[in-house]
Coordinates of C-alpha atoms in Angstrom, one line a residue:
M360 CA 110.6 166.0 68.2
D361 CA 111.8 168.4 70.9
L362 CA 114.9 166.7 72.3
S363 CA 117.3 164.0 71.3
V364 CA 119.4 162.5 74.1
V365 CA 122.6 160.9 72.8
I366 CA 124.6 158.5 74.9
V367 CA 127.7 156.5 73.9
N368 CA 128.1 153.1 75.5
Y369 CA 131.3 151.2 75.7
Q370 CA 131.1 148.1 78.0
T371 CA 129.2 149.9 80.7
F372 CA 125.9 148.1 80.9
E373 CA 125.0 149.0 84.5
L374 CA 126.2 152.7 84.2
T375 CA 124.4 153.2 80.9
K376 CA 121.2 151.6 82.2
N377 CA 121.2 153.8 85.3
T378 CA 121.8 156.9 83.2
I379 CA 118.8 156.1 81.0
N380 CA 116.6 155.2 83.9
S381 CA 117.4 158.5 85.6
I382 CA 115.8 160.2 82.6
F383 CA 112.8 157.8 82.4
E384 CA 112.0 158.3 86.1
N385 CA 110.7 161.9 85.4
N386 CA 107.9 163.3 83.4
Y387 CA 108.5 166.1 80.9
S388 CA 106.4 168.7 79.1
F389 CA 108.3 168.0 75.9
D390 CA 108.7 164.9 73.8
Y391 CA 112.1 163.3 73.5
E392 CA 114.0 160.3 72.1
I393 CA 117.1 158.5 73.5
L394 CA 119.7 157.3 71.1
V395 CA 122.5 155.0 72.4
V396 CA 125.5 154.3 70.3
D397 CA 127.5 151.3 71.2
N398 CA 131.2 151.9 70.4
A399 CA 132.0 148.3 69.4
S400 CA 131.8 146.9 72.9
K401 CA 133.6 143.6 73.3
D402 CA 131.2 142.4 76.0
D403 CA 127.5 141.8 76.0
S404 CA 126.4 145.2 77.2
L405 CA 124.7 146.1 73.9
S406 CA 122.5 143.0 73.8
R407 CA 121.7 143.4 77.5
L408 CA 120.7 147.0 77.0
K409 CA 118.5 146.1 74.0
E410 CA 116.8 143.4 76.0
Y411 CA 116.3 145.7 79.0
F412 CA 114.9 148.8 77.2
G413 CA 113.5 147.3 74.0
N414 CA 112.0 149.8 71.6
K415 CA 112.0 152.6 74.2
V416 CA 115.6 153.4 73.1
Y417 CA 117.0 153.7 69.6
F418 CA 120.3 151.7 69.4
I419 CA 123.2 152.1 66.9
A420 CA 125.9 149.5 66.8
S421 CA 129.3 150.8 65.7
K422 CA 131.5 148.3 63.8
D423 CA 134.6 150.0 65.2
N424 CA 135.5 152.1 68.1
N425 CA 136.7 155.3 66.5
G426 CA 136.4 157.4 69.6
F427 CA 133.9 159.4 71.6
A428 CA 133.4 162.1 69.0
A429 CA 132.8 159.6 66.2
G430 CA 130.4 157.7 68.3
N431 CA 128.3 160.7 69.2
N432 CA 128.3 161.9 65.6
Q433 CA 126.6 158.7 64.4
A434 CA 123.6 159.5 66.6
L435 CA 123.7 163.2 65.8
R436 CA 123.3 162.5 62.1
V437 CA 120.0 160.8 62.6
A438 CA 118.7 162.8 65.7
K439 CA 115.3 164.4 65.1
G440 CA 115.2 166.8 68.0
R441 CA 115.2 170.6 67.8
H442 CA 117.6 170.3 70.7
V443 CA 120.2 167.6 71.4
L444 CA 121.8 166.5 74.6
L445 CA 125.2 164.9 74.7
L446 CA 125.1 162.8 77.9
N447 CA 127.9 160.6 79.3
S448 CA 127.0 157.0 80.1
D449 CA 128.3 157.4 83.7
T450 CA 125.9 160.2 84.8
V451 CA 122.7 160.5 86.8
V452 CA 120.2 163.2 85.7
W453 CA 118.5 164.9 88.7
E454 CA 114.8 165.7 88.8
N455 CA 113.8 168.8 86.9
T456 CA 117.2 169.3 85.3
L457 CA 116.1 168.5 81.7
E458 CA 112.9 170.4 82.2
S459 CA 114.6 173.5 83.5
I460 CA 117.3 173.7 80.9
Y461 CA 114.8 172.9 78.1
N462 CA 112.6 175.8 79.2
Y463 CA 115.7 178.1 79.5
M464 CA 116.7 177.2 75.9
E465 CA 113.2 177.8 74.7
N466 CA 113.1 181.3 76.3
H467 CA 116.6 182.3 75.2
T468 CA 117.0 181.8 71.5
D469 CA 120.5 183.3 71.3
V470 CA 121.9 180.4 73.4
G471 CA 123.6 177.7 71.4
A472 CA 124.6 175.4 74.2
C473 CA 123.8 175.1 77.9
G474 CA 125.3 173.0 80.7
C475 CA 124.3 172.3 84.3
R476 CA 126.1 172.0 87.7
V477 CA 127.9 168.7 87.5
L478 CA 128.7 167.1 90.8
L479 CA 131.1 164.2 91.4
E480 CA 130.1 161.2 93.3
N481 CA 131.4 162.7 96.6
G482 CA 129.3 165.8 96.0
E483 CA 132.2 168.1 94.9
L484 CA 131.9 170.2 91.8
D485 CA 133.3 168.7 88.6
K486 CA 135.2 171.8 87.6
A487 CA 135.1 170.8 83.9
C488 CA 131.4 171.9 83.8
K489 CA 132.3 175.7 83.7
R490 CA 135.6 176.7 82.1
S491 CA 137.4 179.3 80.1
F492 CA 138.9 178.4 76.8
P493 CA 142.5 177.1 77.3
N494 CA 145.3 179.3 76.1
V495 CA 149.1 179.2 76.6
K496 CA 149.0 181.2 79.9
N497 CA 146.1 179.6 81.8
S498 CA 147.1 176.1 80.6
F499 CA 150.6 176.7 82.0
F500 CA 149.2 177.7 85.4
R501 CA 146.8 174.7 85.4
L502 CA 149.2 172.0 84.2
F503 CA 151.9 173.0 86.6
H504 CA 149.5 173.6 89.5
I505 CA 150.6 177.2 89.9
P506 CA 148.1 179.3 91.9
T507 CA 147.0 182.6 90.4
N508 CA 144.8 185.3 91.7
S509 CA 144.1 186.7 88.3
E510 CA 140.6 186.1 87.0
D511 CA 142.0 186.2 83.4
N512 CA 144.1 183.1 84.2
D513 CA 141.3 181.2 86.0
Y514 CA 140.7 178.3 83.6
N515 CA 138.2 176.5 85.9
L516 CA 136.4 179.8 86.8
D517 CA 136.7 179.1 90.5
N518 CA 135.9 182.8 91.2
L519 CA 132.3 182.4 89.9
P520 CA 129.5 180.9 92.0
D521 CA 128.4 177.3 91.4
D522 CA 124.7 177.8 91.8
E523 CA 123.9 180.7 89.5
I524 CA 123.3 181.2 85.8
Y525 CA 125.7 183.1 83.5
E526 CA 127.6 183.0 80.2
I527 CA 130.9 181.0 80.0
D528 CA 133.3 179.7 77.4
C529 CA 133.2 176.0 77.7
L530 CA 131.0 173.1 79.0
T531 CA 131.9 169.5 79.7
G532 CA 131.0 166.8 77.2
A533 CA 129.4 164.9 80.0
F534 CA 126.3 167.2 79.6
M535 CA 126.0 169.5 76.6
F536 CA 122.4 170.6 75.9
M537 CA 122.6 172.2 72.4
R538 CA 120.3 173.9 69.9
S539 CA 120.2 171.8 66.7
D540 CA 120.3 174.9 64.6
A541 CA 123.6 175.9 66.2
L542 CA 125.1 172.4 65.7
K543 CA 124.0 172.5 62.0
E544 CA 125.7 175.9 61.6
V545 CA 129.1 174.9 63.1
G546 CA 129.2 171.2 62.3
L547 CA 129.4 168.0 64.3
L548 CA 132.1 167.0 66.8
D549 CA 135.6 166.9 65.3
E550 CA 136.5 163.2 64.9
T551 CA 140.2 164.0 65.0
F552 CA 139.8 163.9 68.7
F553 CA 139.5 160.3 69.9
M554 CA 138.4 161.4 73.4
Y555 CA 139.1 164.6 75.4
G556 CA 139.1 168.0 73.8
E557 CA 136.2 167.5 71.5
D558 CA 133.9 169.3 73.9
I559 CA 136.2 172.3 74.1
D560 CA 136.6 172.4 70.3
L561 CA 132.8 172.3 69.8
C562 CA 132.2 175.1 72.3
F563 CA 134.8 177.2 70.7
R564 CA 133.1 176.9 67.3
I565 CA 129.7 177.5 68.7
K566 CA 130.8 180.7 70.5
K567 CA 132.8 181.9 67.5
A568 CA 129.7 181.6 65.4
G569 CA 128.0 184.1 67.7
W570 CA 125.9 181.8 69.9
K571 CA 126.0 182.1 73.7
I572 CA 127.1 179.3 76.0
I573 CA 125.4 179.2 79.4
Y574 CA 126.2 177.6 82.7
Y575 CA 122.9 176.8 84.4
G576 CA 124.0 176.2 88.0
Q577 CA 120.5 175.8 89.4
S578 CA 120.1 172.3 87.9
K579 CA 122.3 169.4 88.7
L580 CA 123.8 166.2 87.3
T581 CA 125.9 163.5 89.1
H582 CA 129.0 162.4 87.2
L583 CA 130.5 159.1 88.3
K584 CA 133.8 160.3 86.9
G585 CA 137.2 158.5 87.2
A586 CA 138.4 155.0 87.0
S587 CA 138.3 152.6 89.9
S588 CA 142.0 152.5 89.9
K589 CA 144.6 155.2 90.6
K590 CA 146.6 153.8 87.7
Q591 CA 145.4 155.1 84.3
K592 CA 145.6 153.4 81.0
S593 CA 148.5 154.7 78.9
K594 CA 146.1 155.1 76.0
L595 CA 144.0 157.6 78.0
I596 CA 147.0 159.6 79.1
Y597 CA 148.3 159.8 75.5
E598 CA 144.9 160.8 74.1
F599 CA 144.6 163.6 76.8
Y600 CA 147.9 165.3 75.6
R601 CA 147.2 164.5 72.0
A602 CA 143.9 166.4 72.4
M603 CA 145.8 169.4 73.7
Y604 CA 148.1 169.4 70.7
I605 CA 145.2 169.1 68.2
Y606 CA 143.2 171.9 69.9
Y607 CA 146.2 174.3 70.0
K608 CA 147.2 173.6 66.5
K609 CA 143.7 174.0 65.2
H610 CA 142.7 177.2 67.0
H611 CA 145.9 179.0 68.1
A612 CA 148.9 178.0 66.0
D613 CA 148.2 180.3 63.1
E614 CA 148.0 183.4 65.2
S615 CA 151.1 182.6 67.3
F616 CA 154.8 183.1 66.5
F617 CA 156.4 179.8 65.3
V618 CA 158.9 179.8 68.3
V619 CA 155.9 179.9 70.7
N620 CA 154.3 177.0 68.8
W621 CA 157.3 174.8 69.1
V622 CA 157.7 175.6 72.8
V623 CA 154.0 174.6 73.3
Y624 CA 154.4 171.4 71.3
F625 CA 157.6 170.5 73.2
G626 CA 155.9 171.2 76.5
I627 CA 153.0 169.0 75.7
A628 CA 155.3 166.2 74.6
I629 CA 157.4 166.4 77.8
L630 CA 154.4 166.5 80.0
C631 CA 152.9 163.4 78.3
V632 CA 156.2 161.4 78.6
L633 CA 156.5 162.5 82.3
K634 CA 152.9 161.5 83.0
L635 CA 153.3 158.1 81.3
F636 CA 156.6 157.5 83.2
L637 CA 155.0 158.4 86.6
N638 CA 151.9 156.4 85.9
S639 CA 154.0 153.2 85.3
F640 CA 155.0 153.2 89.0
K641 CA 151.4 153.4 90.2
K642 CA 149.7 150.2 91.4
K643 CA 146.1 149.2 90.6
D644 CA 143.7 149.4 93.5

């Protein structure tokens, strides 16, 4: 098997169906399988997906929703492909995207993971598709919306072109095309992350192991990102800042002075509380 495509579904029948169909609509020079993990959906999306796709898709039903990382890992443990693609259930794969990136990976054996140009529904770039690793300095500029002209502090790599191919630090979990050998070397997604942060953590481990991470800006994906409401669920806000804490503690705390660590932890907590407070005043659309 050349490629295993892994998709996690949670109560998104139409979105997941459209994502899978965007893959089936194209022909490929390689063989592939699609694995869908249902993260204990409380609706009938799993049964409807099974009825719609039949045996063309391999389904895994989780008994519990233990998060995005845990859901993906269930499929990764049984995936047969030499390459694996983590793909969000709210995406649309463009024609030739999988073919182009597959061929690139085949021709560049030092690449452990590759991403594409991810576009939002309005056509703008999803900046999460090409990033630097977060650190104390660039995270400070980003979280407090402080502009910087320094390339060293450019977390979103706005200074680099969107339509070219080059090495970066971090991809988005919405589309991560990875070499199975690299994944076997560094391990699966860290299930300590419920959602958010697991993609950054995995990229950090892949690159630390000596593999390259490539942004392939000549191929595209549409990401229907964001909720239909301006008001976010408190759980999502909490998990976002919790992921920041986990990532920093895992990869940076041991090399930083303890005073710096406590300042970072305190800052994350304050930002989380502030965000939750402000979110409580927003109205649903």
